[in-house]
mmCIF file of C-alpha atoms and ligand atoms in Angstrom:
data_model
loop_
_atom_site.group_PDB
_atom_site.id
_atom_site.type_symbol
_atom_site.label_atom_id
_atom_site.label_comp_id
_atom_site.label_asym_id
_atom_site.label_seq_id
_atom_site.Cartn_x
_atom_site.Cartn_y
_atom_site.Cartn_z
ATOM 1 C CA MET A 1 -28.495 105.797 -99.847
ATOM 2 C CA GLN A 2 -30.483 107.141 -102.740
ATOM 3 C CA ARG A 3 -33.275 108.994 -100.990
ATOM 4 C CA ARG A 4 -32.966 112.671 -101.470
ATOM 5 C CA SER A 5 -36.152 113.771 -99.752
ATOM 6 C CA ARG A 6 -35.267 112.143 -96.457
ATOM 7 C CA ARG A 7 -31.836 113.714 -96.570
ATOM 8 C CA LEU A 8 -33.306 117.152 -97.143
ATOM 9 C CA LEU A 9 -35.652 116.664 -94.229
ATOM 10 C CA ALA A 10 -32.719 115.604 -92.100
ATOM 11 C CA VAL A 11 -30.780 118.716 -93.101
ATOM 12 C CA ILE A 12 -33.722 120.966 -92.357
ATOM 13 C CA SER A 13 -34.167 119.296 -88.978
ATOM 14 C CA ALA A 14 -30.464 119.664 -88.206
ATOM 15 C CA VAL A 15 -30.493 123.349 -89.129
ATOM 16 C CA ALA A 16 -33.544 123.890 -86.949
ATOM 17 C CA ALA A 17 -31.913 122.042 -84.059
ATOM 18 C CA VAL A 18 -28.801 124.216 -84.273
ATOM 19 C CA ALA A 19 -30.849 127.401 -84.534
ATOM 20 C CA PHE A 20 -32.704 126.663 -81.306
ATOM 21 C CA ALA A 21 -29.823 125.198 -79.336
ATOM 22 C CA ALA A 22 -27.999 127.263 -76.762
ATOM 23 C CA PRO A 23 -24.439 128.057 -77.898
ATOM 24 C CA ALA A 24 -22.963 125.909 -75.142
ATOM 25 C CA ALA A 25 -24.849 122.883 -76.470
ATOM 26 C CA VAL A 26 -23.276 123.102 -79.913
ATOM 27 C CA ALA A 27 -20.350 120.735 -80.134
ATOM 28 C CA ALA A 28 -17.123 122.196 -81.411
ATOM 29 C CA PRO A 29 -16.468 120.908 -84.940
ATOM 30 C CA GLN A 30 -13.693 118.359 -85.162
ATOM 31 C CA GLU A 31 -10.714 119.639 -87.035
ATOM 32 C CA ALA A 32 -10.436 117.625 -90.228
ATOM 33 C CA ALA A 33 -7.094 116.423 -91.474
ATOM 34 C CA SER A 34 -5.699 118.438 -94.374
ATOM 35 C CA GLU A 35 -5.464 116.890 -97.811
ATOM 36 C CA SER A 36 -1.687 116.610 -97.496
ATOM 37 C CA GLU A 37 -2.067 114.884 -94.137
ATOM 38 C CA LEU A 38 -4.544 112.464 -95.671
ATOM 39 C CA ALA A 39 -2.332 111.839 -98.681
ATOM 40 C CA ALA A 40 0.574 110.929 -96.416
ATOM 41 C CA THR A 41 -1.168 107.862 -95.034
ATOM 42 C CA ARG A 42 -3.988 106.979 -97.438
ATOM 43 C CA PRO A 43 -3.668 103.433 -98.784
ATOM 44 C CA ALA A 44 -3.500 103.005 -102.570
ATOM 45 C CA PHE A 45 -7.203 102.214 -102.831
ATOM 46 C CA ARG A 46 -8.460 100.350 -105.898
ATOM 47 C CA MET A 47 -12.031 100.087 -107.084
ATOM 48 C CA PRO A 48 -13.995 97.434 -105.181
ATOM 49 C CA PHE A 49 -14.806 95.484 -108.352
ATOM 50 C CA GLU A 50 -13.362 92.878 -110.716
ATOM 51 C CA CYS A 51 -10.453 93.854 -112.962
ATOM 52 C CA GLY A 52 -11.627 95.616 -116.108
ATOM 53 C CA GLN A 53 -15.210 96.216 -115.018
ATOM 54 C CA ARG A 54 -16.433 99.741 -115.771
ATOM 55 C CA TRP A 55 -18.765 101.278 -113.180
ATOM 56 C CA LEU A 56 -20.529 104.620 -112.951
ATOM 57 C CA GLY A 57 -19.824 106.301 -109.632
ATOM 58 C CA SER A 58 -21.663 109.271 -108.158
ATOM 59 C CA ASN A 59 -21.392 111.170 -104.912
ATOM 60 C CA TRP A 60 -24.502 113.189 -105.649
ATOM 61 C CA ASN A 61 -25.601 116.347 -103.876
ATOM 62 C CA GLY A 62 -27.534 115.337 -100.763
ATOM 63 C CA HIS A 63 -25.951 111.922 -100.469
ATOM 64 C CA SER A 64 -25.595 110.806 -96.869
ATOM 65 C CA PRO A 65 -23.013 110.779 -95.529
ATOM 66 C CA GLY A 66 -21.369 113.402 -97.743
ATOM 67 C CA HIS A 67 -18.496 112.210 -99.984
ATOM 68 C CA SER A 68 -19.929 108.667 -100.233
ATOM 69 C CA ILE A 69 -19.968 107.094 -103.689
ATOM 70 C CA ASP A 70 -22.848 105.081 -105.144
ATOM 71 C CA TRP A 71 -21.677 102.654 -107.836
ATOM 72 C CA ASN A 72 -23.768 101.242 -110.674
ATOM 73 C CA HIS A 73 -22.897 98.841 -113.477
ATOM 74 C CA TYR A 74 -24.686 98.814 -116.816
ATOM 75 C CA ALA A 75 -25.140 96.136 -119.449
ATOM 76 C CA ALA A 76 -24.480 96.860 -123.120
ATOM 77 C CA ASP A 77 -28.166 97.643 -123.686
ATOM 78 C CA GLY A 78 -28.065 100.303 -120.961
ATOM 79 C CA SER A 79 -29.947 98.359 -118.323
ATOM 80 C CA THR A 80 -28.438 98.096 -114.869
ATOM 81 C CA ASP A 81 -26.941 94.758 -113.989
ATOM 82 C CA ASP A 82 -25.296 95.419 -110.630
ATOM 83 C CA TYR A 83 -27.246 92.949 -108.583
ATOM 84 C CA GLY A 84 -25.125 90.090 -107.288
ATOM 85 C CA ARG A 85 -21.833 91.318 -108.741
ATOM 86 C CA ARG A 86 -18.877 90.606 -106.498
ATOM 87 C CA VAL A 87 -17.456 93.312 -104.220
ATOM 88 C CA PHE A 88 -13.765 93.217 -103.320
ATOM 89 C CA ALA A 89 -11.620 94.966 -100.730
ATOM 90 C CA SER A 90 -10.147 98.264 -101.952
ATOM 91 C CA ALA A 91 -7.046 97.596 -99.892
ATOM 92 C CA GLY A 92 -5.853 94.981 -97.456
ATOM 93 C CA GLY A 93 -6.684 95.102 -93.778
ATOM 94 C CA LYS A 94 -8.906 93.659 -91.127
ATOM 95 C CA VAL A 95 -12.698 93.396 -91.105
ATOM 96 C CA ILE A 96 -13.842 95.532 -88.200
ATOM 97 C CA ALA A 97 -17.585 95.162 -88.841
ATOM 98 C CA SER A 98 -19.840 92.838 -90.831
ATOM 99 C CA TYR A 99 -23.507 93.258 -89.984
ATOM 100 C CA TYR A 100 -27.038 94.020 -91.058
ATOM 101 C CA SER A 101 -28.014 97.430 -89.746
ATOM 102 C CA THR A 102 -31.533 97.836 -88.397
ATOM 103 C CA SER A 103 -30.893 101.399 -87.201
ATOM 104 C CA THR A 104 -29.396 102.975 -90.342
ATOM 105 C CA GLY A 105 -30.067 102.685 -94.070
ATOM 106 C CA TYR A 106 -26.893 100.708 -94.754
ATOM 107 C CA GLY A 107 -28.428 97.230 -94.729
ATOM 108 C CA ASN A 108 -25.802 94.512 -95.061
ATOM 109 C CA THR A 109 -22.549 96.293 -94.379
ATOM 110 C CA VAL A 110 -18.853 95.462 -94.253
ATOM 111 C CA VAL A 111 -16.228 97.824 -92.843
ATOM 112 C CA VAL A 112 -12.535 97.112 -93.371
ATOM 113 C CA GLY A 113 -9.825 98.783 -91.293
ATOM 114 C CA HIS A 114 -6.574 99.537 -93.092
ATOM 115 C CA GLY A 115 -4.481 101.081 -90.327
ATOM 116 C CA ASN A 116 -3.493 104.711 -89.690
ATOM 117 C CA GLY A 117 -7.152 105.552 -89.019
ATOM 118 C CA TRP A 118 -8.333 104.484 -92.477
ATOM 119 C CA GLN A 119 -11.438 102.417 -93.176
ATOM 120 C CA THR A 120 -13.614 101.556 -96.157
ATOM 121 C CA ARG A 121 -17.325 100.810 -95.926
ATOM 122 C CA TYR A 122 -19.383 98.692 -98.345
ATOM 123 C CA ALA A 123 -23.156 98.870 -97.885
ATOM 124 C CA HIS A 124 -26.525 97.592 -99.175
ATOM 125 C CA LEU A 125 -24.870 94.236 -99.861
ATOM 126 C CA LYS A 126 -26.916 91.246 -100.955
ATOM 127 C CA THR A 127 -24.575 88.879 -99.150
ATOM 128 C CA ARG A 128 -21.546 89.233 -96.885
ATOM 129 C CA ALA A 129 -18.578 86.885 -97.321
ATOM 130 C CA VAL A 130 -16.466 87.967 -94.343
ATOM 131 C CA GLN A 131 -16.849 88.294 -90.607
ATOM 132 C CA ARG A 132 -15.508 90.691 -88.016
ATOM 133 C CA GLY A 133 -11.897 89.874 -87.257
ATOM 134 C CA ASP A 134 -11.095 88.382 -90.656
ATOM 135 C CA SER A 135 -7.919 89.548 -92.323
ATOM 136 C CA VAL A 136 -8.426 90.445 -95.968
ATOM 137 C CA ASN A 137 -6.067 91.119 -98.826
ATOM 138 C CA ARG A 138 -6.714 93.764 -101.443
ATOM 139 C CA GLY A 139 -9.047 92.186 -103.975
ATOM 140 C CA GLN A 140 -10.494 89.653 -101.558
ATOM 141 C CA LYS A 141 -14.227 89.108 -101.906
ATOM 142 C CA LEU A 142 -16.299 90.872 -99.243
ATOM 143 C CA GLY A 143 -19.761 90.105 -100.575
ATOM 144 C CA ARG A 144 -22.119 90.837 -103.445
ATOM 145 C CA VAL A 145 -23.864 93.996 -104.625
ATOM 146 C CA GLY A 146 -27.409 94.243 -103.330
ATOM 147 C CA LYS A 147 -30.153 96.617 -102.343
ATOM 148 C CA SER A 148 -30.494 95.775 -98.655
ATOM 149 C CA SER A 149 -31.613 98.510 -96.278
ATOM 150 C CA ALA A 150 -33.798 98.557 -93.197
ATOM 151 C CA LEU A 151 -34.986 102.092 -93.983
ATOM 152 C CA TYR A 152 -35.091 102.565 -97.754
ATOM 153 C CA ASN A 153 -36.528 100.847 -100.795
ATOM 154 C CA LEU A 154 -33.452 100.865 -103.002
ATOM 155 C CA SER A 155 -32.448 99.922 -106.494
ATOM 156 C CA PRO A 156 -29.291 97.787 -106.471
ATOM 157 C CA HIS A 157 -26.004 99.638 -106.100
ATOM 158 C CA LEU A 158 -22.893 99.626 -103.955
ATOM 159 C CA HIS A 159 -22.631 102.403 -101.383
ATOM 160 C CA TYR A 160 -18.940 103.020 -100.744
ATOM 161 C CA GLU A 161 -17.076 105.231 -98.268
ATOM 162 C CA GLN A 162 -13.471 106.029 -97.453
ATOM 163 C CA ILE A 163 -13.203 106.994 -93.796
ATOM 164 C CA HIS A 164 -10.356 108.621 -91.895
ATOM 165 C CA ASN A 165 -10.445 108.844 -88.101
ATOM 166 C CA GLY A 166 -14.186 108.240 -88.164
ATOM 167 C CA GLN A 167 -15.034 110.869 -90.776
ATOM 168 C CA VAL A 168 -16.069 110.087 -94.343
ATOM 169 C CA VAL A 169 -13.561 111.861 -96.576
ATOM 170 C CA VAL A 170 -13.310 112.574 -100.295
ATOM 171 C CA SER A 171 -12.368 109.235 -101.846
ATOM 172 C CA VAL A 172 -9.236 108.803 -103.904
ATOM 173 C CA ILE A 173 -9.408 105.685 -106.055
ATOM 174 C CA GLN A 174 -6.661 104.631 -108.441
ATOM 175 C CA GLY A 175 -5.436 108.225 -108.499
ATOM 176 C CA VAL A 176 -8.871 109.742 -109.194
ATOM 177 C CA ARG A 177 -10.077 112.228 -106.607
ATOM 178 C CA TRP A 178 -13.846 111.832 -106.172
ATOM 179 C CA TYR A 179 -14.665 115.414 -105.263
ATOM 180 C CA ASP A 180 -18.287 116.428 -104.567
ATOM 181 C CA TYR A 181 -20.435 115.931 -106.692
ATOM 182 C CA LEU A 182 -18.425 114.042 -109.260
ATOM 183 C CA LYS A 183 -20.245 111.543 -111.467
ATOM 184 C CA ARG A 184 -18.093 109.551 -113.854
ATOM 185 C CA TYR A 185 -17.163 106.129 -115.117
ATOM 186 C CA GLN A 186 -14.083 104.393 -113.811
ATOM 187 C CA THR A 187 -12.558 101.037 -114.738
ATOM 188 C CA SER A 188 -11.345 98.742 -112.000
ATOM 189 C CA LYS A 189 -7.664 97.932 -111.668
ATOM 190 C CA ASN A 190 -8.302 95.692 -108.690
ATOM 191 C CA ARG A 191 -7.436 91.997 -109.123
ATOM 192 C CA CYS A 192 -5.602 92.673 -112.397
ATOM 193 C CA GLY A 193 -2.675 90.540 -111.293
HETATM 194 ZN ZN1 LIG B 1 -25.344 105.680 -101.084
#
């Protein structure tokens, strides 16, 4: 989601809520898995795009949820040409959700489960090509890049998350660790045969 101001407001609200809450009302933070624990089970995720396509990814400061990556594709003249490009599964698994969210900013969303607590989320899609319960192979089409969102007026991009045990984690894609707030180009090795 590319709306910084709303995120800042949300942060300020959250800080205020914590400040005024009684200590007993503050939930204990969940202990996150260590990087070595994550590395032991993380699937070999590929970029969710066609082989050879070069996309600019960014998990910008203030992005919600943290660690998410927004992907954009640019034409030779520098204009964006993401809209309608095909989105493919980063790894094989089972579709655990395919829906249009009216309560979050995700819009058309697909979530794929990969086992061992791992999931990937693909949001703001123009179209969805899979349904809950479908089995998908790595590189199988999930939908097309869009700008759908019930809450935000977006420019087209793919919002992408790697999730472990329900928490969005720092993505690792084709060996690249997408630490906060990395912004860089990466070329897809998905569907390269
Ligand atoms: Zn986003």
